[in-house]
Amino acid sequence: VQLQASGGGLVQAGDSLRLSCAASGLTFSRYAMGWFRQAPGKEREFVAGISWSTGDSYYGASVKGRFTISRDNAKNTVQLQMNSLKPEDTAVYYCAAGPYRIMVPLGVKGYDYWGQGTLVTVSS
């Protein structure tokens, strides 16, 4: 199984950025997909997750209303559109796959597979 995240970079506060994650080696329709982030010295934090079967999405409190998760089941990809970025959004962002067709885990332990991470830096 491989999850390849891309799209990170250096942006200014207020800018937008779109992350993408390509999944291979798994049956995409059997997995909920999520994005997490980890800033230096902090625990890995749930950012957003999406169900395969219902399309329902969930967001962490700090990003709700600014970030949007989506998935393309035909292409085995999941995206994270990040708008109105803030310096506190600076972190390494990870995509993850959890073995649930309906529910979306909100914690790290709910996910079996992880991508390598992509760095997002937001300057003030």
Coordinates of C-alpha atoms in Angstrom, one line a residue:
V1 CA 0.0 0.0 0.0
Q2 CA 1.3 3.4 -0.9
L3 CA -0.1 6.9 -0.1
Q4 CA 1.7 9.7 -1.9
A5 CA 0.9 13.2 -0.6
S6 CA 1.9 16.2 -2.6
G7 CA 1.1 19.9 -2.9
G8 CA 2.8 21.4 0.2
G9 CA 4.8 24.5 0.1
L10 CA 5.5 28.0 1.5
V11 CA 2.7 30.5 1.4
Q12 CA 1.6 33.7 3.1
A13 CA -1.1 34.1 5.6
G14 CA -4.5 34.3 3.8
D15 CA -3.3 32.3 0.8
S16 CA -4.8 29.0 -0.4
L17 CA -3.1 25.7 -1.0
R18 CA -4.4 22.3 -2.3
L19 CA -3.0 19.1 -1.1
S20 CA -3.5 15.8 -3.0
C21 CA -3.0 12.2 -2.0
A22 CA -2.8 9.3 -4.4
A23 CA -3.5 5.8 -3.1
S24 CA -2.3 2.6 -4.6
G25 CA -2.2 -1.0 -3.5
L26 CA -5.5 -1.0 -1.7
T27 CA -9.2 -1.3 -2.6
F28 CA -10.0 2.4 -2.3
S29 CA -13.7 1.8 -1.9
R30 CA -13.1 0.0 1.4
Y31 CA -11.4 2.9 3.1
A32 CA -12.2 6.1 4.8
M33 CA -9.6 8.7 4.0
G34 CA -8.2 11.4 6.3
W35 CA -5.8 14.2 6.6
F36 CA -3.7 14.8 9.8
R37 CA -1.0 17.3 10.6
Q38 CA 1.8 17.5 13.0
A39 CA 3.6 20.7 14.0
P40 CA 7.1 20.5 15.7
G41 CA 6.7 19.5 19.3
K42 CA 3.0 18.7 19.0
E43 CA 1.0 15.6 18.6
R44 CA -0.5 14.5 15.3
E45 CA -3.8 16.3 14.9
F46 CA -6.9 15.3 12.9
V47 CA -7.6 17.8 10.2
A48 CA -10.3 16.2 8.0
G49 CA -11.8 12.9 7.0
I50 CA -14.2 11.6 4.4
S51 CA -16.3 8.5 4.0
W52 CA -16.2 6.5 0.8
S53 CA -19.8 5.3 0.9
T54 CA -21.7 8.4 2.1
G55 CA -19.3 11.1 1.1
D56 CA -19.8 12.6 4.6
S57 CA -16.9 14.8 5.7
Y58 CA -15.6 15.8 9.1
Y59 CA -13.2 18.5 10.2
G60 CA -11.1 19.5 13.1
A61 CA -12.4 22.5 15.0
S62 CA -9.4 24.7 14.0
V63 CA -9.9 24.2 10.3
K64 CA -13.7 24.0 10.0
G65 CA -15.0 26.5 7.5
R66 CA -11.6 27.0 5.9
F67 CA -10.6 23.6 4.7
T68 CA -12.5 21.2 2.4
I69 CA -11.8 17.5 1.9
S70 CA -12.9 15.7 -1.3
R71 CA -12.2 12.4 -2.9
D72 CA -12.2 11.0 -6.4
N73 CA -13.0 7.4 -6.2
A74 CA -12.4 6.8 -9.9
K75 CA -8.8 8.1 -9.6
N76 CA -8.1 6.8 -6.0
T77 CA -7.2 10.3 -4.8
V78 CA -8.2 12.6 -2.0
Q79 CA -7.7 16.3 -1.8
L80 CA -7.5 18.9 0.9
Q81 CA -8.4 22.5 -0.2
M82 CA -7.0 24.9 2.3
N83 CA -8.2 28.5 2.3
S84 CA -7.5 31.5 4.5
L85 CA -4.3 29.8 5.8
K86 CA -2.9 31.0 9.1
P87 CA 0.7 30.7 10.5
E88 CA -0.7 28.2 13.0
D89 CA -1.6 25.9 10.1
T90 CA 2.2 25.3 9.6
A91 CA 2.8 21.6 9.9
V92 CA 3.6 18.4 8.1
Y93 CA 0.4 17.1 6.6
Y94 CA -0.3 13.4 6.3
C95 CA -2.9 11.5 4.4
A96 CA -4.2 8.3 5.8
A97 CA -6.5 5.4 5.0
G98 CA -8.7 3.6 7.6
P99 CA -10.5 0.3 6.9
Y100 CA -14.1 1.6 7.1
R101 CA -16.6 2.0 4.3
I102 CA -19.1 4.2 6.2
M103 CA -17.6 5.7 9.4
V104 CA -14.7 8.1 9.5
P105 CA -12.2 7.7 12.4
L106 CA -11.2 11.0 14.1
G107 CA -8.1 9.6 15.8
V108 CA -4.8 8.4 14.7
K109 CA -5.5 4.8 15.8
G110 CA -8.3 4.5 13.3
Y111 CA -6.0 4.6 10.3
D112 CA -3.9 1.7 9.0
Y113 CA -1.9 3.4 6.3
W114 CA -0.1 6.7 6.2
G115 CA 1.6 8.8 3.5
Q116 CA 5.0 10.3 3.9
G117 CA 3.8 13.8 4.7
T118 CA 4.1 17.1 2.9
L119 CA 5.3 20.3 4.6
V120 CA 3.0 23.3 4.6
T121 CA 4.6 26.5 5.9
V122 CA 2.5 29.7 6.3
S123 CA 4.4 32.9 6.9
S124 CA 2.8 35.9 8.6

